[in-house]
Amino acid sequence: MARGAGPARKKSLNPGESEDGRGEWDWEKTSTPLAAKGKEPKFIKPSDKFSSTEGENVFCFLDIVGDPIPTITWFKASKDLTSEPRCKQWTMGPNQAILGFSKTKQEDEGEYRCEIENEHGMVEHLFSLYVTVAGGMDFRAMLMRKKKPAKKVVEKVEWIEEPVDRQVKMGTVDEVRFTAKLSCKGKKAKWYMRNAETSKSKVQYEHGVECYKGPKFGFENDEDTFTLIIKKPETGDTGRYTCTIRECNDLSCKGYLEVEPADPEYGFATKLKDKKGKTKRKVQLKCKIDDPGARVKWFKDGKEVMPSDPRFLIKNEDGVCTLDIRSAEISDTGEYKCVIEDFGKEGANETKCQVDIQEFQHSFTSQLKGKRVVEDETAIFELGVEEDDAPVKWYKDGVEIVPDGKRITIVCEGKKRKLIIKNCKIDDTCIISAKTTGDETSAPLDVNYHNGFKKGMRDFKQCVEREQIIFNVEVKDPNAPCDFFINGEPVDLSDGRIEVKDLGDGKRQLIINKAIMGDAGTVSCKTPSNKGDEILETKSNFSVIKGEEAPVMGDCGPVSGIAKKACAMTIPYKVEGEKQSDLEIIVEGPDGKVLKMGKDANLTIHGDRIQLDLINPTREKSGKYKVTMKNAQGSCEKWIDVNIMDKPTPPQSCKVTDVFHDNCVVHWTPPKDDGGTPIKKYVVECVDTTTGNATWTPVASTDDGGPKKIKVENLTQGHRYRFRVVAANKIGVSEPCEMSGDDILMKDPWDEPDPCGKPDILDWSPNHADLAWDPPAFDGGAPITHYVIEQKEKNMGQWVEGKVLTLKEVEEMGKKIKGKIDGLVEGCEYQFRVRAVNKGGPSKPGPPSESMIAKHRFIPPHIIGDGIHDITLKKGRPIRYDLWFGGEPAPSCEWLRNGRTLTNDEATSLELYSKNTIYTERNTVLSIPKADRARDTGRYTIRLTCEAGTFEASANVNVLDVPTKPRQLQPDEIRAEHVKLSWLPPEDDGGTPITSYLVRYMDIDSGEWVTACTSTTPNATATGLKPGHLYQFEVSAINKEGQSEPIFTGDPILAENPYRPPSQPGEPKIVDFDNKSVTLRWDKPKNDGGRPISHYIIQKKDKFGGWFDALITDDQNCVATIDELEARVPGLSEGKWYQFRIIAVNKAGESEPSPETKPHLCRHKNLSPSIDKGQAGSKTVRVSRTAFWQIKCKGEPPPVFTWWHPVHGELSSNENFTVMTDEYQGGSTTTLVVHHATPQDKGTYTLQAENRNGKEKIDLDLIVLDHLDCECNMYTNGDKQCSCQHSYTGKDPWMAVLTSSLDYFNGGL
C-alpha cells in the first residue's frame, strides 16, 4: 500500500486502499494486538504486488491467522528488515501485519518475503514492491526507469550434489535428510513432494505439493547447499522429493524415499499361570497371543519342548496356545515358558510359569488311637490303607522308627499296618505318627510309672494359732495325683488359706496358713498305684495352740492447754492371749502428720496405760489427735480432742459506710480464729490524717463479741480519717485490721451528675428531630430529675435552651435515652446537646451532635422534566441524554445499556452536576460522540436509587449502519459451468432491511473478482464458469446504508461435475487358498465417487515381477456381502510367492490401488505327509562315531515326527540322541543324531510323520560296525596327519558345527 502527498493517480494495485488509492494507515500510529484464530499459520488472500510513488510513505498489508499468534519476520532477499532505519513494522488487530517504508526510493523496489511461524509450522509469502518516479509514469519517467542493458554473462548453473534415494523402515530412524548442492551461491530453492496421496490434492505444482517448515518438514540451507529434513518418516511419506530453483528455469533434482511398514509386534494377551499336578495325570499349560499369525516355541528349564515328543501335545488354535503333558511325572516339575519366535515385543515376547508335579496321594482308611500303659506293658498301634502297596513309615516325635525285631516290631499285612512296642519304658512316652504319600495320622503313647510313696508324713505335729504348718510327701510317679484330706474331708482350697504345691520329681506339700483352732485333727494323703484301682495312703495327727489378741484402748476425754505451756494426757489399754508380737504406737497430729517422739511429744508406755506429753504446744496444734496401737493381730485407734488457747487473730475485714459530715458506720467481720475462747468485745480506733497527727485513738467499742458494726460520731466535717478494729478474749487482744482504700472524707454523699453522651439524630422532619444519647456515667449520688436539650443554628455562636424533658417525656432505648425536640424551622441547619439535672444541679453540657437541616427525610427518586426518549441516528453521529432528577436522600444514578452498566471510557462520557438547594436537584449527562451500531445500539436505562425507593426509565437507541456479512456461505450444487450457492442472512441488518445481495467470484488463475449476479433472496446461481478452473466466491449484503463486508467460500471450488473415481478399496485378506488359487475378501470403497462401481480389477505380482491384472470381476466370479466382496483368483503356480491388490472402477475411471496383501506362498492348505524317500536311506557307522539323518517331509499343516527304535523305544533328546524338528512353508524337517554309536544302537529305526490329513511311516536301518583297536596317533591323539590307513574317529569339524547348531536349536544339552 502507499501513503503520502502527491497528485491524483490511477488506483494502486494494493488491495484494501481508500478510494483515492492511499492506504488507511499513518506512520505515527501504534500497533494493536492480533487475535488468535485457527491453528496453523496462514496468509488470507495475500497480495503479491504493492506500489508507491518515489518520496512517499508506503504500507504493505497482509492478513494472517494462527493460534498461537504467529511471530512475523520481514525480509528483502535474505536481509532481515528489523534493523532497516527507513522500515517500520506494525500489527493491527484482529489479523493484519503491516510493513512500512518512509520516503521510498528507487532502490526499495524489488521482491520481499514475509515469514509467519508458530508451534504448528512456518509459511512464507513473496510479494513485489514497485516504486514510480515522482510525477507519474510519463515518457520521461519511463526513460529514467529504463535500465541499461547489462552485459550478458552466461553462468552455468548445475547440481554438483543430488539427493540419494533412501529406503528406511518406519520407526527405525528419527529423520531422513535429502541434500542438494548447487554450483553457484545465493540462489533460493523449494522442495516438493509427489506420491499417490499428493496427486489427489486440489492445489499442487508440477513437482507435487510444496513442503513447508513444520512438524513434518525442516530445512537447513547454506549459500549453495539445500537440505530437506523429513521428521519421523512414515509410510505416507513415501514418494519423490524434488528440489527446484525457480530463478534458474526450474532447475531440479530428485530423490526417492521409500518407507517400509514397521515390523509387526506380537505379544501375549493372556500369560501363563503357575500350575500344580499329580503324577500319571494330564497337565495343561495355556496362554493366548494377540495375533493368531504369531509362531511360538515351548521350553522347559531352558530346553525346547519338541512337537515330536510323544509325552507332550502342542496346539495353537486361533491364538490360544496350549502345551499338554499327557501323563505327568515328577521330572516334569520345573519352569516352562512360551516364546514368540519372530517380531515379539521387546520385553514381552515370552511368558513363564512354574509347574509343580507331586506324587499321587494315598490315604488311610482309619486313624491311630492313643494308648495308655504302665511300665513294662505292651503297646500296639493299628491302621488301614486303601492300597496293598501303599508305603507307610512310623515316627516317634517326628523321628522315623527303626524296628529291632525284638522290642519294636512293624507288621504289614495286606491293607493293614501295625506297630508293636513291648516292655514300654517311661521315655517311650511320645506322639506316634504314621505317614504315607498324601496322608498321615498321629496318636499319643502315654507310659506311666508303677506308683508308690517314697516318703510319708510324720505321725504328730503341733503349731500356734495363726501360724503356718507344712506336711510333705514324695511319690514315685511325678505325674500321679496326690489328694490331701483333713479329718477325712478333702482340703478346701477356695479361700487361699490352704495350699497344695507340686515341687517336682514327685514331691508334694500341703501348707495350712494362719492355722485356726478348728484345723486340729488328722491329715492324710492318697495316690493311685497306676495298676487298676489300687489307692495308697499316708497320715499325720496335729494340734493348734491359742494365740494373742489385738490390743484394746480405753477412752480419753477432751484435753485443754495454754499456748507454750505443757499439755499431758493418759490413755489406758490391754492385750489378751499369749504374746506373739511387739506393740507399735503411732500418734498423728491435726494436720495428719505423725508426731516425732522427743521433738513434738514424749511417750511413756506402762503395763496398762500410756502417757503422752505435747512439747511447747501452739494454737496451730489444736485439733483432733489420732492415737493408733497395733500388734501382729490387729490395731486399735482413738481420737483425742486437744484445744490450745491463745489470743484471737485480727478481724478479717474492715470497711466504712453511710458517711455524712460528722458520723459514719464502721463494719467488720469476726476473726478467723477466736483463740480457742469466746470474743469479749471489739474496739474501733481512728486516726485523723488531715491534722497530721498519726496517733490511733479508740473512738468506739462493743459491749460483747456479738455486734459486727458500730456508729462512730463526733467527727470533724471536711477532715479525712482512717479506721481499724481489734478483737479481745480472755487471753488478750488481737492485732488490728485496718480499712483498705482511700481515706474517708467527712461530707454528705451526693453531687451534680456527669455530662451526657453525644446525641444521635434518629429521625427528622421540617419541624422536629428525634434524638438519642447516653445517660451520665454517674448520677452524682442522687437520681436524675429531668433533661435539658439545647440547640444552636448554623453560623450562630450562642446555644439556647430548646426543650426541657421530664423523665416521663423520655424513654429508654437499650442503654440510651430517647427524646424529641420540636419547634424547628424548615430549611434551617441545627446542632443539639443535652444536660442532665439532679438535686445537686445541672451537669456540664455533653458534646454536640452532627448538623441537621430541618426538611423532609424521604422523597422517592424522580425525573424532573420530560424524561428519556427513543433515538434513531446514523453511524458516527453523537448520542446525548441530558436529564435532571431529585429525591431524598440524594439518589445514586446508574446508566445501563441492554442491562449492562455503563462507565466512562474512550467512547462514552458520563457527567453529573448538582444544584445548591435544600432538596436534591441533580443533572446527569450521557454523551457518545461517535455512535457505533455494534457497540451502541440497544435499550438505555437510567436507574435512580436511594432509601426512599428506586426509579427506572428506558428508551431505545438504533444506530444505522451497513449490514454485517452474510453467514454460512456454502455451495449447494457444483457443476462444470455453474455453482449454486446459498447462505444465511446477516445476524444484523444494520438497523434497516436488506435490499439485495451481491455475488462475485474470482478465477484463481486470473486473480480478478467478477460480479456474478445480484439476488434479493439468500441463494443464487453463479454461471459462466470455465470447467476445470478453481474459483473463490464471495457474497455481500446491501441495505440503504451501503454494502457489508463479504463472506468467502472456504477452500477454492473446482468447477467440475460431481462424480469421480472411487476411493481405494480396503486391504484384501486371503481367506482361503490351495496350490493353484487364492480367495480374497476386501471392503468396498468408502466413497464410490458419485457413480456406482461397475467392477473390480484384481492385480497380482510375484516376488520378482511387476503388477499385472489377474482377474476382472463380474457377477459370476465375485460374491458381495453387506460390507465386503469376495473373489477367487485362479492360475497361480505352486511354490511361488504372490502379493495381491484391488482396484475399483466406476464411470469416472479407476481408483487408487488398495494396500497390497502380505506375501503369500502358493501351496496346499491341506496335504497329507509325504516323506522325501531320497533322504531316508540306511546308514553304516563305526562304534563311537556319530550318525545322523535329516529328512524333509511335505505336508500342510507341517507334520509332527515320531522316532522309534526296537531297543530304546520312542526317542527323545538326551545324552545319547538329539531329536530336532524345523518347520517351513509347506512341510517340516526332522533331524535324528546318534551320538557315539554303540552296538545296542543298531537296528531298524521307524520314522512317522503325522498331521490332521493323515500319516506316513518309513523304516531306516543303522549298521554299527565293531570297535577297531588301533594305537596310532590319529586314534590316540587326534592327529589327522597320521600315516595309518584308518579314518579319523575323533571330532569331525563338520559334525561339530552340526551338533552345536542342534544344541543351540534345542536350548543346549
Short mmCIF file of C-alpha atoms in Angstrom, two decimals, residues 36 59 178 197 211 213 325 352 451 541 553 577 648 676 679 771 862 917 920 949 958 967 1234:
data_model
loop_
_atom_site.label_atom_id
_atom_site.label_comp_id
_atom_site.label_asym_id
_atom_site.label_seq_id
_atom_site.Cartn_x
_atom_site.Cartn_y
_atom_site.Cartn_z
CA ALA A 36 -5.55 -15.96 17.94
CA PHE A 59 2.45 0.46 3.71
CA PHE A 178 17.91 -35.13 1.32
CA GLU A 197 -1.76 -39.08 -1.93
CA CYS A 211 6.97 -28.79 1.60
CA LYS A 213 8.53 -25.97 7.64
CA ILE A 325 1.71 -83.07 29.45
CA LYS A 352 6.79 -68.15 32.13
CA ASN A 451 3.49 -95.59 91.58
CA ASN A 541 -2.07 -86.03 113.58
CA MET A 553 -7.55 -48.87 124.27
CA GLY A 577 -3.71 -64.09 124.96
CA PRO A 648 -7.61 -14.20 118.73
CA GLY A 676 -9.97 -21.08 121.50
CA ILE A 679 -14.51 -12.88 121.98
CA LEU A 771 -32.51 12.33 69.45
CA HIS A 862 -37.98 11.05 40.24
CA THR A 917 -30.61 23.72 47.21
CA THR A 920 -31.72 17.47 45.87
CA GLY A 949 -37.05 3.66 46.63
CA ASN A 958 -30.97 2.50 16.95
CA ARG A 967 -23.31 -16.27 7.21
CA VAL A 1234 23.01 -90.75 17.28
#
